Each structure stands twice: as structure tokens, then as C-alpha cells.
Coordinates of C-alpha atoms in Angstrom, one line a residue:
M1 CA -24.7 -15.9 51.6
R2 CA -22.0 -17.4 53.8
P3 CA -18.8 -15.4 54.5
D4 CA -16.6 -18.0 52.8
E5 CA -18.6 -17.9 49.5
P6 CA -17.3 -15.8 46.6
D7 CA -19.2 -12.7 45.7
D8 CA -20.6 -13.2 42.2
S9 CA -21.7 -9.6 41.9
Y10 CA -18.0 -8.5 42.2
E11 CA -17.1 -10.7 39.3
A12 CA -19.8 -9.0 37.2
Y13 CA -18.3 -5.6 37.8
R14 CA -14.7 -6.5 37.6
P15 CA -12.9 -4.2 35.0
R16 CA -11.9 -5.8 31.8
S17 CA -8.3 -5.9 30.6
P18 CA -7.1 -3.5 27.9
E19 CA -6.6 -6.5 25.6
F20 CA -10.1 -7.7 26.1
R21 CA -11.6 -4.2 25.4
A22 CA -9.4 -3.9 22.3
A23 CA -10.6 -7.3 21.0
V24 CA -14.2 -6.4 21.6
G25 CA -13.8 -3.0 19.9
A26 CA -12.2 -4.7 16.9
L27 CA -15.0 -7.2 16.6
R28 CA -17.5 -4.4 16.9
G29 CA -15.8 -2.6 14.1
L30 CA -15.8 -5.7 11.9
R31 CA -19.5 -6.1 12.5
E32 CA -20.2 -2.4 11.7
D33 CA -18.1 -2.3 8.6
L34 CA -18.8 -5.7 6.8
F35 CA -21.8 -7.3 8.4
L36 CA -24.3 -4.7 9.5
D37 CA -26.3 -3.6 6.5
A38 CA -23.8 -5.2 4.2
F39 CA -26.1 -5.0 1.2
A40 CA -27.4 -1.5 1.9
Y41 CA -28.1 0.7 -1.1
R42 CA -25.3 3.3 -1.4
P43 CA -25.1 4.5 -5.0
L44 CA -21.9 6.1 -6.2
A45 CA -22.4 9.8 -6.5
R46 CA -21.8 11.5 -9.9
K47 CA -18.7 13.7 -10.3
E48 CA -19.2 17.4 -9.8
P49 CA -18.7 19.4 -13.0
A50 CA -15.8 21.4 -11.6
G51 CA -12.1 21.6 -12.1
R52 CA -9.9 22.7 -15.0
V53 CA -11.2 19.9 -17.4
L54 CA -14.8 19.5 -16.5
G55 CA -15.3 23.2 -16.0
R56 CA -14.6 23.9 -19.7
L57 CA -17.0 21.3 -21.0
R58 CA -20.5 22.4 -22.2
G59 CA -23.8 20.7 -23.1
R60 CA -23.9 16.9 -23.4
R61 CA -20.2 16.5 -23.0
R62 CA -20.4 18.1 -19.5
E63 CA -23.4 15.8 -18.7
Y64 CA -21.5 12.7 -19.8
A65 CA -18.4 13.7 -18.0
T66 CA -20.2 13.6 -14.6
W67 CA -20.6 9.8 -15.1
S68 CA -16.8 9.3 -15.5
R69 CA -16.5 7.4 -12.2
Q70 CA -19.2 4.9 -13.1
A71 CA -17.7 4.5 -16.6
L72 CA -14.3 3.8 -15.2
V73 CA -15.6 1.1 -12.9
G74 CA -17.6 -0.4 -15.8
A75 CA -14.5 -0.5 -17.9
A76 CA -12.6 -2.3 -15.1
G77 CA -15.4 -4.9 -14.8
A78 CA -15.3 -5.5 -18.6
L79 CA -11.6 -6.1 -18.4
A80 CA -12.1 -8.7 -15.6
M81 CA -14.8 -10.3 -17.7
L82 CA -12.6 -10.4 -20.8
I83 CA -9.7 -12.0 -18.8
A84 CA -12.1 -14.7 -17.4
W85 CA -13.5 -15.5 -20.9
V86 CA -10.0 -15.8 -22.4
D87 CA -8.9 -18.0 -19.6
A88 CA -11.9 -20.3 -20.3
Q89 CA -10.4 -20.9 -23.8
G90 CA -13.8 -20.7 -25.5
S91 CA -15.5 -23.4 -23.5
S92 CA -19.1 -23.3 -22.5
L93 CA -18.2 -22.0 -19.1
G94 CA -16.6 -18.9 -20.5
L95 CA -19.8 -16.8 -20.3
P96 CA -20.8 -17.8 -16.7
I97 CA -17.3 -17.3 -15.4
G98 CA -17.1 -13.9 -17.1
L99 CA -20.4 -12.8 -15.6
L100 CA -19.2 -14.0 -12.2
A101 CA -16.2 -11.7 -12.6
L102 CA -18.2 -8.8 -13.9
A103 CA -21.1 -8.9 -11.3
P104 CA -19.2 -8.0 -8.1
V105 CA -17.4 -5.1 -9.9
L106 CA -20.6 -3.6 -11.1
L107 CA -22.2 -4.1 -7.6
T108 CA -19.6 -1.8 -6.1
L109 CA -21.5 1.1 -7.7
V110 CA -24.6 0.6 -5.6
R111 CA -23.8 -1.9 -2.8
P112 CA -20.0 -1.7 -2.1
V113 CA -19.7 -3.9 1.0
G114 CA -22.1 -6.5 -0.6
A115 CA -19.8 -6.5 -3.6
F116 CA -16.9 -7.7 -1.5
W117 CA -18.9 -10.7 -0.2
L118 CA -20.2 -11.5 -3.7
S119 CA -16.6 -11.4 -5.0
L120 CA -15.5 -14.0 -2.5
A121 CA -18.5 -16.2 -3.3
G122 CA -18.0 -15.8 -7.0
A123 CA -14.3 -16.7 -6.7
T124 CA -15.3 -19.9 -4.8
V125 CA -17.8 -20.9 -7.5
V126 CA -15.4 -20.2 -10.3
A127 CA -12.6 -22.2 -8.5
I128 CA -15.0 -25.1 -8.3
I129 CA -16.3 -25.1 -11.9
G130 CA -13.0 -23.9 -13.5
T131 CA -10.7 -26.2 -15.4
T132 CA -7.3 -24.9 -14.5
Y133 CA -5.0 -26.5 -11.9
N134 CA -2.4 -23.8 -11.8
D135 CA -4.2 -20.9 -10.1
W136 CA -5.9 -21.6 -6.8
P137 CA -8.1 -20.3 -5.2
W138 CA -8.4 -17.3 -7.6
L139 CA -8.6 -18.0 -11.3
P140 CA -7.3 -15.1 -13.5
G141 CA -10.7 -13.4 -14.0
S142 CA -11.6 -13.8 -10.3
F143 CA -8.1 -12.5 -9.3
T144 CA -8.5 -9.4 -11.3
A145 CA -12.1 -8.8 -10.2
H146 CA -11.3 -9.2 -6.5
L147 CA -8.5 -6.7 -6.8
I148 CA -10.8 -4.2 -8.5
V149 CA -13.5 -4.8 -5.9
L150 CA -11.1 -4.3 -3.0
T151 CA -9.8 -1.0 -4.5
V152 CA -13.3 0.5 -5.3
V153 CA -14.8 -0.5 -1.9
A154 CA -11.8 0.9 -0.1
I155 CA -12.2 4.2 -1.9
R156 CA -15.9 4.3 -1.1
T157 CA -15.6 3.4 2.6
R158 CA -12.7 4.1 5.0
P159 CA -9.2 2.7 5.9
R160 CA -10.6 0.4 8.7
T161 CA -12.9 -1.3 6.2
A162 CA -10.0 -1.8 3.8
A163 CA -8.0 -3.5 6.6
W164 CA -10.8 -5.8 7.5
M165 CA -11.3 -6.8 3.8
W166 CA -7.6 -7.6 3.5
L167 CA -7.7 -9.8 6.6
L168 CA -10.8 -11.7 5.5
T169 CA -9.2 -12.2 2.0
A170 CA -6.1 -13.6 3.7
A171 CA -8.3 -15.9 5.9
Y172 CA -10.2 -17.1 2.8
G173 CA -7.0 -17.9 0.9
F174 CA -5.5 -19.7 3.9
V175 CA -8.6 -21.9 4.3
A176 CA -8.9 -22.6 0.6
E177 CA -5.2 -23.6 0.4
S178 CA -5.2 -25.7 3.6
I179 CA -8.5 -27.6 3.1
F180 CA -9.2 -27.6 -0.6
G181 CA -5.8 -27.0 -2.1
G182 CA -4.8 -30.5 -2.7
G183 CA -4.1 -31.5 -6.3
H184 CA -3.2 -27.9 -7.4
Y185 CA 0.3 -27.2 -8.5
Y186 CA 0.3 -23.5 -7.6
T187 CA -1.6 -21.3 -5.2
N188 CA -1.9 -17.5 -5.7
T189 CA -2.9 -16.4 -2.2
A190 CA 0.5 -14.7 -1.6
P191 CA 0.4 -12.7 -4.8
M192 CA -3.2 -11.7 -4.0
L193 CA -2.2 -10.5 -0.6
V194 CA 0.8 -8.6 -1.9
F195 CA -1.0 -6.8 -4.7
S196 CA -4.0 -6.0 -2.6
A197 CA -1.9 -4.7 0.2
I198 CA -0.1 -2.3 -2.2
L199 CA -3.5 -1.1 -3.7
L200 CA -5.1 -0.7 -0.3
L201 CA -2.1 1.1 1.1
A202 CA -2.2 3.5 -1.8
V203 CA -6.0 4.1 -1.2
T204 CA -5.4 4.6 2.6
V205 CA -2.7 7.2 1.9
W206 CA -5.1 8.9 -0.5
H207 CA -7.8 8.9 2.2
I208 CA -5.5 10.4 4.8
R209 CA -4.3 13.1 2.4
R210 CA -7.9 14.0 1.4
Q211 CA -9.0 14.2 5.0
A212 CA -6.0 16.4 5.8
E213 CA -6.8 18.7 2.9
E214 CA -10.4 18.9 4.0
K215 CA -9.3 19.8 7.6
V216 CA -6.9 22.4 6.2
T217 CA -9.6 23.9 4.0
A218 CA -12.1 24.0 6.8
Q219 CA -9.5 25.6 9.1
Q220 CA -8.7 28.2 6.5
T221 CA -12.4 29.0 6.0
V222 CA -12.8 29.4 9.8
T223 CA -9.6 31.5 10.0
A224 CA -10.7 33.7 7.1
H225 CA -14.1 34.2 8.8
E226 CA -12.6 35.0 12.1
R227 CA -10.1 37.4 10.5
S228 CA -12.9 39.1 8.6
R229 CA -15.0 39.3 11.8
R230 CA -12.0 40.7 13.8
T231 CA -11.3 43.2 11.1
L232 CA -14.9 44.4 11.2
L233 CA -14.9 44.7 15.0
E234 CA -11.6 46.6 14.9
E235 CA -12.9 49.0 12.3
R236 CA -16.1 49.6 14.3
T237 CA -14.0 50.3 17.4
T238 CA -11.9 52.8 15.5
I239 CA -15.0 54.5 14.3
A240 CA -16.5 54.6 17.8
R241 CA -13.3 56.2 19.1
E242 CA -13.2 58.8 16.4
L243 CA -16.9 59.7 16.9
H244 CA -16.4 60.1 20.6
D245 CA -15.1 63.6 20.3
V246 CA -17.9 64.6 18.0
V247 CA -20.6 63.3 20.4
A248 CA -18.9 64.5 23.5
H249 CA -18.7 68.0 22.0
H250 CA -22.4 68.1 21.3
M251 CA -23.3 66.8 24.8
S252 CA -21.0 69.4 26.4
V253 CA -22.7 72.1 24.5
V254 CA -26.1 70.8 25.6
A255 CA -25.0 70.8 29.3
I256 CA -23.5 74.3 29.1
Q257 CA -26.5 75.8 27.4
A258 CA -28.9 74.1 29.8
E259 CA -26.9 75.6 32.7
A260 CA -26.8 79.1 31.2
A261 CA -30.4 79.2 29.9
P262 CA -32.1 80.2 33.2
Y263 CA -29.8 83.3 33.6
R264 CA -30.9 84.6 30.2
V265 CA -34.5 85.0 31.4
E266 CA -35.5 87.5 34.1
N267 CA -37.4 85.8 36.9
P268 CA -37.6 82.4 35.2
P269 CA -40.4 80.0 36.5
E270 CA -39.3 77.4 39.0
E271 CA -40.5 74.6 36.6
L272 CA -38.3 76.0 33.8
E273 CA -35.2 76.0 36.1
K274 CA -36.0 72.4 37.1
A275 CA -36.4 71.4 33.5
F276 CA -33.0 72.9 32.5
A277 CA -31.4 71.4 35.6
T278 CA -32.7 68.0 34.6
I279 CA -31.4 68.5 31.0
R280 CA -27.9 69.4 32.3
E281 CA -27.9 66.4 34.7
N282 CA -28.9 64.0 31.9
A283 CA -26.2 65.5 29.6
V284 CA -23.5 65.1 32.2
A285 CA -24.6 61.5 32.9
A286 CA -24.5 60.8 29.2
L287 CA -21.0 62.2 29.0
T288 CA -19.9 60.0 31.9
E289 CA -21.4 56.8 30.3
L290 CA -19.8 57.8 26.9
R291 CA -16.4 58.0 28.5
R292 CA -17.0 54.7 30.2
V293 CA -17.9 53.0 26.9
L294 CA -14.9 54.5 25.2
G295 CA -12.7 53.0 28.0
V296 CA -14.0 49.6 27.1
V297 CA -13.4 49.8 23.4
R298 CA -10.1 51.6 23.6
A299 CA -7.1 49.6 22.7
E300 CA -4.2 49.3 25.2
D301 CA -1.9 51.3 22.9
Y302 CA -4.5 53.9 22.0
E303 CA -3.5 57.5 22.6
V304 CA -6.1 60.2 22.7
P305 CA -5.4 62.6 19.7
D306 CA -4.4 66.2 20.7
A307 CA -5.9 67.7 17.6
P308 CA -9.7 67.7 16.8
Q309 CA -11.0 65.1 14.4
P310 CA -10.5 66.2 10.8
T311 CA -13.2 67.5 8.5
L312 CA -13.5 68.2 4.8
A313 CA -12.0 71.6 5.4
E314 CA -8.6 69.8 6.1
L315 CA -8.9 67.8 2.9
D316 CA -6.5 70.1 1.0
G317 CA -3.8 69.3 3.5
L318 CA -4.4 65.6 3.0
L319 CA -4.1 65.9 -0.8
A320 CA -0.9 67.9 -0.4
N321 CA 0.7 65.2 1.7
V322 CA -0.4 62.5 -0.8
R323 CA 1.1 64.5 -3.7
E324 CA 4.4 64.6 -1.8
T325 CA 4.4 60.8 -2.0
G326 CA 4.2 60.9 -5.8
L327 CA 0.5 60.4 -6.4
D328 CA -0.9 62.9 -8.9
V329 CA -4.4 63.7 -7.5
E330 CA -7.0 66.2 -8.5
K331 CA -9.8 67.6 -6.6
T332 CA -13.2 68.8 -7.9
V333 CA -16.0 70.3 -5.9
T334 CA -19.5 70.9 -7.2
G335 CA -22.5 72.4 -5.5
A336 CA -22.8 75.0 -2.7
V337 CA -20.1 74.2 -0.1
R338 CA -21.7 74.3 3.4
E339 CA -20.9 73.0 6.8
L340 CA -22.3 69.5 7.4
P341 CA -22.7 67.5 10.7
Q342 CA -19.3 66.6 12.2
G343 CA -20.0 62.9 11.9
V344 CA -20.6 63.2 8.1
E345 CA -17.5 65.4 7.6
L346 CA -15.3 63.0 9.6
S347 CA -16.6 59.9 7.7
A348 CA -16.2 61.7 4.3
Y349 CA -12.6 62.7 5.2
R350 CA -11.7 59.1 6.3
I351 CA -13.3 57.6 3.2
V352 CA -11.2 59.8 0.9
Q353 CA -8.1 59.1 3.0
E354 CA -8.6 55.3 2.8
A355 CA -9.3 55.4 -0.9
L356 CA -6.2 57.3 -1.7
S357 CA -4.2 55.0 0.5
N358 CA -5.5 52.0 -1.5
T359 CA -4.4 53.8 -4.7
L360 CA -0.9 54.3 -3.4
R361 CA -0.8 50.6 -2.3
H362 CA -2.3 48.9 -5.3
A363 CA -1.7 51.3 -8.2
P364 CA 1.6 53.0 -7.6
G365 CA 2.3 55.7 -10.3
A366 CA -1.4 56.0 -11.3
G367 CA -3.3 59.3 -11.2
A368 CA -6.3 59.8 -9.0
R369 CA -9.3 62.2 -8.9
V370 CA -11.4 63.2 -5.9
E371 CA -14.9 64.6 -6.7
I372 CA -17.0 66.1 -3.9
G373 CA -20.6 67.0 -4.7
Y374 CA -22.8 69.0 -2.3
V375 CA -26.4 68.1 -3.3
L376 CA -29.7 68.8 -1.8
G377 CA -30.1 65.6 0.1
G378 CA -26.5 65.1 1.3
L379 CA -22.9 64.7 0.2
G380 CA -21.6 62.7 -2.8
L381 CA -18.0 61.4 -3.1
R382 CA -16.2 59.8 -6.0
I383 CA -12.6 58.7 -5.8
V384 CA -11.3 57.1 -9.0
N385 CA -7.7 56.1 -10.0
G386 CA -6.3 54.9 -13.3
A387 CA -4.5 51.7 -14.0
P388 CA -0.9 51.3 -12.7
P389 CA 1.6 52.2 -15.4
N390 CA 3.6 49.0 -14.7
P391 CA 1.5 46.2 -13.2
L392 CA 4.6 44.1 -12.7
L393 CA 5.9 46.5 -10.0
V394 CA 2.7 46.1 -7.9
K395 CA 3.5 43.8 -5.0
P396 CA 0.8 41.8 -3.2
S397 CA -0.4 43.7 -0.2
P398 CA -3.1 41.9 1.7
G399 CA -3.0 44.5 4.4
A400 CA -5.2 44.2 7.5
G401 CA -8.4 44.3 5.6
H402 CA -9.5 47.7 6.9
G403 CA -9.9 49.5 3.5
I404 CA -13.2 48.6 1.9
T405 CA -14.5 47.2 5.2
G406 CA -13.9 50.5 7.0
M407 CA -15.5 52.5 4.2
R408 CA -18.6 50.3 4.2
E409 CA -18.9 50.5 8.0
R410 CA -18.8 54.3 7.9
V411 CA -21.3 54.6 5.1
G412 CA -23.6 52.0 6.7
M413 CA -23.5 53.9 10.0
L414 CA -24.8 57.0 8.2
N415 CA -27.4 55.0 6.2
G416 CA -25.6 55.9 3.0
E417 CA -24.8 54.0 -0.2
M418 CA -21.5 52.9 -1.6
T419 CA -20.1 51.0 -4.6
A420 CA -16.5 49.9 -5.0
E421 CA -15.5 48.2 -8.3
P422 CA -12.8 48.1 -11.0
T423 CA -13.1 50.4 -14.0
P424 CA -13.1 49.3 -17.6
T425 CA -9.7 50.9 -18.0
G426 CA -8.0 48.9 -15.3
G427 CA -8.4 51.3 -12.5
Y428 CA -10.6 51.4 -9.4
E429 CA -13.6 53.6 -8.5
V430 CA -15.3 54.2 -5.1
T431 CA -18.6 56.1 -5.1
V432 CA -20.3 57.1 -1.9
F433 CA -23.5 59.0 -1.0
L434 CA -24.0 60.2 2.5
P435 CA -27.5 61.5 3.2
V436 CA -27.9 64.6 5.4
P437 CA -31.3 65.6 6.8
A438 CA -32.6 69.0 5.7
A439 CA -32.7 70.2 9.3
S440 CA -29.0 69.4 9.8
E441 CA -28.1 71.1 6.5
S442 CA -29.8 74.3 7.6
G443 CA -28.1 74.1 11.0
T444 CA -31.3 74.2 13.0

């Protein structure tokens, strides 16, 4: 190639202008919306039997109601056919013209984009064989049918398709008026464009609103899921912080006993001293790791409590404080009272505390009863409250979601069982069973 010759390869890679890219994108959208698989089979889905009206129907009425969309389109097509037949004034062309108005409307139920092309083709045939000179290029039946087709197809597709259909309808009317409009006293392209624009604009607004509602619903679902997940993690963190003191106490006891054990035996074997030293080292290492883990899960505003974690022995003090707030609560204990593992005692205390807090929050003025049962295999709890005396005074209190979630987490941590449900009298009942191994019960 000579130096003065232009480089053709540069022309091939020259960037296109924004206008050119916009035009190419628009033509690509036209092809995708109205030409590619235009007559693809896309049946209209039946209506879900939900909502205030359909949800109350039963049997065959409920089954028939699911076809309401198809019935509405069929009724619109029958209306277009009737208008076309009346316009034919009883001539022999009344039936063919009526069928040409009905066919594209019914086709929207299974092949929506193809129905648009069939509507334009049917309008052309009717305009040619029709007898009126006042309406051109859409006779009354074709006019009504095309508006119905545009509306149904716009509902079933998307706003971009509706815009393309409106533009092609305008182009069809312009060509029909300019080339074949001679000899006709009146053309109705302008009314067609005005009425169709109003209908398509209404459908577009409906599409935008529905998409916005779907996005809001999806966002609310995600938010609720994240809130539930965060609540669960927060409650587990709280439980881990509370159980730290219990576990740390036991590990400290193990370390102290392992250090003191060799001095309780006269001339202990060297192997025994090494074994106890290893036990103490492991216990101290476990305490160090436990404090490190607690530092990770501890909140920034968390303060280490000065008092030890509560147990069932302090339950009477809790009930006294609750009674001072106006809640009439009774306590019943069955079985042989005995000391249980600290983790079980702490969880039982927190469960009772949370259940009574829920009673104060959701059933102010109602009485409550706390039942504690010491059984052979563990500990049973039952906290039940009555219905609020005046439900109108109960204010909505969504809270942080730590109530039932926290109870279930504590019960699940101990492999227990729990039920929480309303009572037939309008109150609420929480039933919990916390298993305790026999060795722990005996204190060995």
C-alpha cells in the first residue's frame, strides 16, 4: 500500500455516532418485538383464584372464574363482530367482514404479535371489499377490532412493543390515505391514532405501576428476610455472651483442680503430674480462645455485667418486679426442686423473662401464670396469659423480633422442644421442655 492511499482498515473500526447506534438499536428492537417469532404460540394464562372475590368462590364457579380473562377478550371480539355485521346492513358480506373483525381479537389469546399483523391485513381486506365511502382505511368493525387488538397485545407484551405498534399503525394509515384514499370523503386515521394513543398510554402506565409494585414487594421480601436473619444473629450473639460466664466458670474450675490435684497425693507419679499439667494448659488455652471469640461477637456498646448470670433461684425477684408493673402473675412449681446445669437455668430464666415481657407488651392488664416442672428427664416450663381486658388499648408493637426467636434459639441450643400459640380464650401460651442428662442431674 502506498503512503498516500487511505487505510480501509481504519474505516472499518471507526466508531459509530450515537445517532447511528440509537437507530440500529431501535431497528433491532422492532425486529425483536414484531418480526422475530411473530406468530409464536404464547397462550394467555388463566387467572389465579386469589383475591377478595375469587378467593370466596368454590367448586365450578371458582373454576369458571379462572377463565375470566379469556371470556373478556371473547366478549370484546363479539362486540367488534357485531359492529361489523351491523355496518354491512345485512348484505352478503356481513358474515365475512364480521369474521375478519373477530379473528384477530381471538388470536391475541394465543399469538398476540401475530394478531396485530392479522388485524392490519384484515382491515385492508375489509376496506377493499366494504361498501362505505365515509370511513377509510378502517371500517367500523375493523376500527373497533384494531383498538381491542392493540390494547390486549400491549397488556400481554411491554411498553416498547406498544410504541412500535402505534408507529406502524400510523404508517399504515398514512400510506392508505396518501396512495389509496382518493374518492373517500372522510378518513379516520387521526381518530385511530388518538384513541389508540390514549389506550396504549393507559396500558403503559399500568405496566409501570405493576413493575414498581413488584419491585417494592421483592424489596420488602428481601428486607424482611434480612431483618429476620439479623435478628437471629443478634439473638445468637446475646446467648453466646451470656453463656460465656457459665463456660468460663467451668473451665476455670477445671484449671484450678488440675493444678491442685498433684498436691493431694503423696509422691505422685511423674506421668500423673504431666497429665494434670497438660489438662491445666489446655483449660487455660481454652479460656484464652473463649475470651477472643467473645471479643469478636461483643457489640461496641456491650458492657460486661457485674453480677453473675441469673438462674431460677432469682425467678421470684423477677416476678416481684413484674407485679410492680401491674401484671398479676402466679408461680407454680411441681416436682423435686434441684440444681440444674447453669446453661439450663440461665435459658429457663430468660425464657420466662421474655414470655412475661411479651405479655406486658401485647396483653396489658391480663393475668399470667408461670408453671415450672422438675421431671425425671429435664425441666418443663409453661407460661400462659389471658386475653387483654380491652383489646382496643393494645397498640401495635412490632419490636425487634427477639421474643419468640430468642426463645426458640435457646431451646434449640439445648436440644429442647417448644410450642408458642394462642389459646382458645384469646390469650397466649408458651410451653418448653429442656432435657437434662441424668449425669448432670445427679451432679456427677
